[in-house]
mmCIF file of C-alpha atoms in Angstrom:
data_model
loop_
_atom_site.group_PDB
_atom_site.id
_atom_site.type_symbol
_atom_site.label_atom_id
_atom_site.label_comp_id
_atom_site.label_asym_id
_atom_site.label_seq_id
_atom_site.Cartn_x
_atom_site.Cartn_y
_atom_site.Cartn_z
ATOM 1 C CA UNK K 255 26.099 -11.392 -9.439
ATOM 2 C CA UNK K 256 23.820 -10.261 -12.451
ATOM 3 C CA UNK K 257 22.818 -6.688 -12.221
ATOM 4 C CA UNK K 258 20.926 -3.399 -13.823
ATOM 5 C CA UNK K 259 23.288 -1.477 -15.599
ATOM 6 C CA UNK K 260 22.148 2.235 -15.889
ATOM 7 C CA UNK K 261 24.460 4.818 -17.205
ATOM 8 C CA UNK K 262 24.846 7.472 -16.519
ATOM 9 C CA UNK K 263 24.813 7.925 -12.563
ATOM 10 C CA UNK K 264 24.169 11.286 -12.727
ATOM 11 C CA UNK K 265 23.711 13.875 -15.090
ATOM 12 C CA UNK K 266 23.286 17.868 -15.233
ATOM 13 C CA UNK K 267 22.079 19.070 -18.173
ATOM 14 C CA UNK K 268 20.777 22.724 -18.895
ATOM 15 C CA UNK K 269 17.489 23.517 -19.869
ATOM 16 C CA UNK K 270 16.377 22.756 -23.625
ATOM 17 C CA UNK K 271 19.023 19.844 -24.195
ATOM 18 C CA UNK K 272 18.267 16.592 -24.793
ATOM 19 C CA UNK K 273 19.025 13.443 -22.661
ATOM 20 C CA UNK K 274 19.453 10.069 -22.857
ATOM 21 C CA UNK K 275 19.476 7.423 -19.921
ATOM 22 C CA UNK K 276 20.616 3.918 -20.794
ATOM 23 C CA UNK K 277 19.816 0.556 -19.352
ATOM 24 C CA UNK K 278 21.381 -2.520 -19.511
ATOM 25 C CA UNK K 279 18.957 -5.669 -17.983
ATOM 26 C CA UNK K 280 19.815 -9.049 -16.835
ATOM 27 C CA UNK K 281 20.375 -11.280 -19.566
ATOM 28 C CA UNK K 282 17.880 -13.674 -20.092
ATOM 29 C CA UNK K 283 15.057 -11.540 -18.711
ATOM 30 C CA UNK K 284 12.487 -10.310 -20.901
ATOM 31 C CA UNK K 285 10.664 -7.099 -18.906
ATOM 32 C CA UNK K 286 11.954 -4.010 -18.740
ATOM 33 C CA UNK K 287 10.343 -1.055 -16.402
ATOM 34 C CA UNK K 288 11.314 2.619 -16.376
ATOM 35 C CA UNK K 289 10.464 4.425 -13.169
ATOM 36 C CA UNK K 290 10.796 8.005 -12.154
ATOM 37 C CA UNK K 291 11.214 8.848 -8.265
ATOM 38 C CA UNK K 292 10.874 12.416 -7.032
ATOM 39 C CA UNK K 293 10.118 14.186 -3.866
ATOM 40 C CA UNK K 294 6.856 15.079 -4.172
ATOM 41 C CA UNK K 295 5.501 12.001 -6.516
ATOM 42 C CA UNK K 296 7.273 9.078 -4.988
ATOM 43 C CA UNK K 297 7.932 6.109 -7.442
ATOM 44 C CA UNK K 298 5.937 6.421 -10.901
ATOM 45 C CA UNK K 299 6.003 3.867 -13.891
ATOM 46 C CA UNK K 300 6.853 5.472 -17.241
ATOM 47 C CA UNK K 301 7.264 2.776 -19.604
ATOM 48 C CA UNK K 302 7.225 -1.096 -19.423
ATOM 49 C CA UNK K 303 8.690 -3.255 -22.177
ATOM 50 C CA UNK K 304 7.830 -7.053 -22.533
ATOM 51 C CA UNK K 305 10.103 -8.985 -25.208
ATOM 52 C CA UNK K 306 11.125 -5.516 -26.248
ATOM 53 C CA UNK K 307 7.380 -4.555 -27.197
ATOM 54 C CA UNK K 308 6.236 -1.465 -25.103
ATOM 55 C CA UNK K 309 3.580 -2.375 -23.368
ATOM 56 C CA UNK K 310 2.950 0.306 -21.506
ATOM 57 C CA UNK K 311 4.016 3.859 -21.636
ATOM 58 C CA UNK K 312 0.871 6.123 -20.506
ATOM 59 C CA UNK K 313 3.041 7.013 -17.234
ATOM 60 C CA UNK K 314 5.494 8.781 -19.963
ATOM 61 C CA UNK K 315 4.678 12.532 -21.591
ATOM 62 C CA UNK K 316 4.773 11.691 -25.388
ATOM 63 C CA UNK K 317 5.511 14.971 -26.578
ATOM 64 C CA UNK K 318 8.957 14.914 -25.065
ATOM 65 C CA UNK K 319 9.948 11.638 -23.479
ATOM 66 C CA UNK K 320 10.382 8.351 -25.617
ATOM 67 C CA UNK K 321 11.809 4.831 -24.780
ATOM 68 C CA UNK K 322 12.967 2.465 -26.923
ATOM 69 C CA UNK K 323 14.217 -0.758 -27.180
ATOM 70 C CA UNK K 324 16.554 -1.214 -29.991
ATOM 71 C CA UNK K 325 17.940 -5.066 -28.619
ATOM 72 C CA UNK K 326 17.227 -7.536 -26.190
ATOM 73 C CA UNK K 327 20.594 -5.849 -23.798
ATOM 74 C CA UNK K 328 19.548 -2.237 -24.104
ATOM 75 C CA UNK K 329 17.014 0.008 -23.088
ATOM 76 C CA UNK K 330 16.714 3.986 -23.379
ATOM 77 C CA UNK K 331 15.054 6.425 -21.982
ATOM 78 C CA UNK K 332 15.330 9.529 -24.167
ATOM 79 C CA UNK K 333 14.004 13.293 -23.072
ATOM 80 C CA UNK K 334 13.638 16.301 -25.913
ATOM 81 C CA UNK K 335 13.748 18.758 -24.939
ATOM 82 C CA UNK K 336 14.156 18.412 -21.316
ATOM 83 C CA UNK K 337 12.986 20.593 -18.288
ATOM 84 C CA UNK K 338 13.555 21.550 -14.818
ATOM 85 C CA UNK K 339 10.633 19.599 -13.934
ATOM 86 C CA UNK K 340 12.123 16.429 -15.644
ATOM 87 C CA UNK K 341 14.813 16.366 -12.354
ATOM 88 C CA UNK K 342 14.504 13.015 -10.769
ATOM 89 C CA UNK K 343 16.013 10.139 -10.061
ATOM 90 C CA UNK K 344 15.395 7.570 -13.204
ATOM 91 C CA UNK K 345 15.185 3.641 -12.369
ATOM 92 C CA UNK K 346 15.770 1.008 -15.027
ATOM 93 C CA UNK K 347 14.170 -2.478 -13.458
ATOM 94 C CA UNK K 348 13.880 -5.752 -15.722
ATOM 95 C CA UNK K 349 12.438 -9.202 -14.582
ATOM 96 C CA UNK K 350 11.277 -12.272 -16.381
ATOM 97 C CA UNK K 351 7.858 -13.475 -17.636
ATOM 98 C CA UNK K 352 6.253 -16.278 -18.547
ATOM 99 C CA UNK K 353 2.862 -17.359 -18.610
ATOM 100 C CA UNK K 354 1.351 -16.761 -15.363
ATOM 101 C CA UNK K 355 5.046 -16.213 -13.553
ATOM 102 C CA UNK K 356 6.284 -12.669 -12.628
ATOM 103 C CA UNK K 357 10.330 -13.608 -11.132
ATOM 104 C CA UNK K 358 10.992 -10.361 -8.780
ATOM 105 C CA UNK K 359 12.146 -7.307 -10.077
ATOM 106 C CA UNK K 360 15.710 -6.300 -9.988
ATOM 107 C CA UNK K 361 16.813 -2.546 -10.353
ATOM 108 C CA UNK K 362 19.313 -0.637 -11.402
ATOM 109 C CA UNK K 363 20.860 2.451 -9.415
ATOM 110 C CA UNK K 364 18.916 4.489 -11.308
ATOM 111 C CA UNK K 365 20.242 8.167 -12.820
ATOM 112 C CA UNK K 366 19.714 11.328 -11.241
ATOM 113 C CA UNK K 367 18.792 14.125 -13.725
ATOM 114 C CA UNK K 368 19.622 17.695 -12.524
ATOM 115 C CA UNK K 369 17.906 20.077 -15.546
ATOM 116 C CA UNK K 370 18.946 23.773 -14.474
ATOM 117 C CA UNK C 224 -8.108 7.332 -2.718
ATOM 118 C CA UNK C 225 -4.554 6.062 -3.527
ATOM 119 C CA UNK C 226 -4.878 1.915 -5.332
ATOM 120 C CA UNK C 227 -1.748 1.330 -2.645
ATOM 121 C CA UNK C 228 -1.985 3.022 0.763
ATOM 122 C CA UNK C 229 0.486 1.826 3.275
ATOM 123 C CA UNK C 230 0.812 2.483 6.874
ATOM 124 C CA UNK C 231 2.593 3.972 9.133
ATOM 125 C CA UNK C 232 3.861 6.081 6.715
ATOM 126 C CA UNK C 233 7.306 6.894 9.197
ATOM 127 C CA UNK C 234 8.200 4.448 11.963
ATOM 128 C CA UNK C 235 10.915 4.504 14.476
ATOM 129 C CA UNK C 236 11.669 1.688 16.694
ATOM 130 C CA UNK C 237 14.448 0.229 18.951
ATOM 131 C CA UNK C 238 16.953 -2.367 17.965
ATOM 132 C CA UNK C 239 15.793 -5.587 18.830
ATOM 133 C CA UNK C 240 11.674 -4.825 18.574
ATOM 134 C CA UNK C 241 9.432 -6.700 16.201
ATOM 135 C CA UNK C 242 8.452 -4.213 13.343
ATOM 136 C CA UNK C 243 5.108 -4.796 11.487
ATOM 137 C CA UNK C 244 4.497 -2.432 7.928
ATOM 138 C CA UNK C 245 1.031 -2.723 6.157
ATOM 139 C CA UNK C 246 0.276 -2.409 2.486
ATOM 140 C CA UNK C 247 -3.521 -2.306 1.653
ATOM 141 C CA UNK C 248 -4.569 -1.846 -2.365
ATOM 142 C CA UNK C 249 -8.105 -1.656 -4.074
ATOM 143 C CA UNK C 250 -7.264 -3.546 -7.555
ATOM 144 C CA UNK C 251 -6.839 -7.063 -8.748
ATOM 145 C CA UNK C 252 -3.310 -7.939 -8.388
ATOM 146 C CA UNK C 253 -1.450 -10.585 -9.858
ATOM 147 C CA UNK C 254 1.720 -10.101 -7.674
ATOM 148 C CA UNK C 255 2.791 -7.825 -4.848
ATOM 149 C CA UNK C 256 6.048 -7.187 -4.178
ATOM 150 C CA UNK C 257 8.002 -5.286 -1.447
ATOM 151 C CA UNK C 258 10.955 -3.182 -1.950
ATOM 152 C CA UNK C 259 13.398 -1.835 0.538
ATOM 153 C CA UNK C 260 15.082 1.710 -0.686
ATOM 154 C CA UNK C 261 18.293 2.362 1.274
ATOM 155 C CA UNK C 262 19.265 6.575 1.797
ATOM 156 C CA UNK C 263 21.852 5.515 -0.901
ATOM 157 C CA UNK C 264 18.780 5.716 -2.729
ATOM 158 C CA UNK C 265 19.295 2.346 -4.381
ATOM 159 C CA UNK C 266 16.221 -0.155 -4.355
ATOM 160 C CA UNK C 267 16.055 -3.572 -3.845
ATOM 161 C CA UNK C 268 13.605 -6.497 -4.100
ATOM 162 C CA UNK C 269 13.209 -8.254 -1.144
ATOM 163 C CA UNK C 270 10.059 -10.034 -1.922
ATOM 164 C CA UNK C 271 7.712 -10.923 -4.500
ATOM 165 C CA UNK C 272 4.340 -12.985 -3.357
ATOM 166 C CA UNK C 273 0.731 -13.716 -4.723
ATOM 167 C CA UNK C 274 -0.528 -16.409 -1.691
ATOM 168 C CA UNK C 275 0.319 -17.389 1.723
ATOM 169 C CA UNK C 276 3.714 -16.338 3.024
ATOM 170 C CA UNK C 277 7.593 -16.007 2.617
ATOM 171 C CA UNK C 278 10.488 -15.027 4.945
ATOM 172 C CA UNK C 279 14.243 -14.443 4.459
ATOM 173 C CA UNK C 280 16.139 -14.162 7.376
ATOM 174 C CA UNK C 281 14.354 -11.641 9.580
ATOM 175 C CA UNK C 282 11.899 -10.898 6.949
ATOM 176 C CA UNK C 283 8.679 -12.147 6.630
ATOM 177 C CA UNK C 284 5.815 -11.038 4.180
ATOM 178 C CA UNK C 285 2.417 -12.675 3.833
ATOM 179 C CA UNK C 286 -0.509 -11.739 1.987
ATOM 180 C CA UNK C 287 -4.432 -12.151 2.266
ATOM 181 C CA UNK C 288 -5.821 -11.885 -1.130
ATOM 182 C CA UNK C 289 -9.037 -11.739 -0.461
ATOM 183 C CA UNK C 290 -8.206 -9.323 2.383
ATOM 184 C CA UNK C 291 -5.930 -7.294 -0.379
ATOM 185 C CA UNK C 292 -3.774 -7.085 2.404
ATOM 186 C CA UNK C 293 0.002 -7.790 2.573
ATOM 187 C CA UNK C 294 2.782 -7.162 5.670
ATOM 188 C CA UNK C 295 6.376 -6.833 5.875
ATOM 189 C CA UNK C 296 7.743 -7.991 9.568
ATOM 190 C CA UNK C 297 11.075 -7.755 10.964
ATOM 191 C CA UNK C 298 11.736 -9.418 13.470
ATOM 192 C CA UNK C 299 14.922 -8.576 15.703
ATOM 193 C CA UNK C 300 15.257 -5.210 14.523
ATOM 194 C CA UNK C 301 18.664 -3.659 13.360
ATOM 195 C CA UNK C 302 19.602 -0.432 12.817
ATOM 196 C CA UNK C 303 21.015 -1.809 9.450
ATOM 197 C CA UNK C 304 17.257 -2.502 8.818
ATOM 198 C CA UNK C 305 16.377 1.695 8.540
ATOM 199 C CA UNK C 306 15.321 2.251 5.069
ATOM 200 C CA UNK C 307 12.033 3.146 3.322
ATOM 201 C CA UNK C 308 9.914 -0.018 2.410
ATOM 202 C CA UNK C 309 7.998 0.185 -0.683
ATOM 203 C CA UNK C 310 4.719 -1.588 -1.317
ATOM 204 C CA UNK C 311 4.140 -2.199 -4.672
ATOM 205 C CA UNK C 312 1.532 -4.358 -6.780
ATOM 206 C CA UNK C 313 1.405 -5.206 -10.148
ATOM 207 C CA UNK C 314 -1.866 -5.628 -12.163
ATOM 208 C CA UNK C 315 -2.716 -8.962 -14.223
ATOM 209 C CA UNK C 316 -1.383 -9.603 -18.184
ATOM 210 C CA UNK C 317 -5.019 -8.517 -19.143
ATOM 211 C CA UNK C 318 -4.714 -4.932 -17.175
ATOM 212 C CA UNK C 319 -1.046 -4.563 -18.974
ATOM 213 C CA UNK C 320 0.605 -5.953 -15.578
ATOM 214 C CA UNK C 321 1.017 -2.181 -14.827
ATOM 215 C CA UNK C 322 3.246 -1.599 -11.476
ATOM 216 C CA UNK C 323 1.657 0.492 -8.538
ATOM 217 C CA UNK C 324 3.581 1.706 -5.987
ATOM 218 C CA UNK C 325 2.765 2.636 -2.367
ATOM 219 C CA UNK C 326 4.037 5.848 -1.092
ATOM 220 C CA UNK C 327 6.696 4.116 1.299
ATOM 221 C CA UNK C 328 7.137 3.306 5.040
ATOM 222 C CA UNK C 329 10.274 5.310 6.384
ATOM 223 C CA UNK C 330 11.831 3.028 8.716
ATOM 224 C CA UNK C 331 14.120 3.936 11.633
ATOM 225 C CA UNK C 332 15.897 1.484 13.995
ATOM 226 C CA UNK C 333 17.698 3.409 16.811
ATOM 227 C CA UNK C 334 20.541 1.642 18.716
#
């Protein structure tokens, strides 16, 4: 079965360091969501990527978060310099395009920051 | 008010009853899709529609566009089935086919 890849499962991290939170999507599919899921906020969108163009990233705080992708098989999801508040649980999602299709979304496992 | 609301927001039911979850949303939509998030924590897509109606197994999920209304049922509930169902839309090409999410019906299906 064809699958997310996220990596790492989990991560702590103190205060001040950076992190980075890669994704691996389906091959052949040409969307690629990041998604941050907390308590209090539920699901959010950070950053959306179609044919590795961001399309969308106002869910994401420039100042310290950016995503890039650098090929059509990975994804990341980079925060400098990270804080507390950053803990979540980080979802990697891609799909496929085309026209007026949307295919369904499959996810990845997601991540789950601890910043102490 | 939230572009997703969904209701109930926590549901518990016996094994075996008929189990009905509503998403209502205030935008144009090109798709809708509903999610299922096991305590794992690990999501799934279980469906994606823009008319009419599909089912999988004991799932069934239709949608009234003009209504911008969508349901989830389950029918023969399991306790398997306990999870938190996620409503979420996604806006056209033209509106950046952003993804809004609902804040989640917390299922429970007792024995």
């Amino acid at each position: 079965d064809a699958r997310v890849t996220q990596t790492p499962r989990h991560k702590v991290t103190e205060m001040g360091q950076e992190v980075t939170m890669r994704c691996q999507p389906i091959l052949g599919h040409n969307t690629v969501f990041w998604y941050r899921q907390t308590m209090m906020q539920g699901l959010e969108l950070l950053a959306y990527f179609r044919n590795r163009a961001p399309l969308d990233d106002s869910g994401m705080p420039k100042d310290r978060f950016s995503a890039e992708m650098p090929d059509a098989t990975l994804a990341t999801l980079k925060i400098q310099p990270s804080e507390p508040r950053d803990s979540a649980v980080y979802f990697c999602a891609s799909g496929l395009e085309g026209g007026s299709y949307n295919s369904p979304l499959h996810f990845g496992n997601g991540t789950r920051l601890t910043v102490t | 008010k939230n572009e997703v609301e969904q209701s109930p927001q926590n549901l518990t039911a016996q094994e075996g009853e008929f189990i009905t979850i509503n998403c209502s949303y205030s935008v144009g939509i090109s798709a809708l899709h509903w999610l299922q998030q096991h305590p794992g924590g690990g999501i799934v897509s279980l469906f994606m529609l823009s008319s009419g109606k599909k089912k999988h197994g004991r799932l069934i999920a239709t949608i009234n566009i003009q209504e911008k209304h969508s349901s989830l049922h389950i029918t023969a509930s399991h306790p398997r089935d306990s999870a938190v169902y996620i409503c979420a839309v996604r806006a056209p090409p033209t509106s950046g086919s952003r993804l809004t999410f609902g804040e989640g019906t917390q299922l429970t299906v007792n024995p």
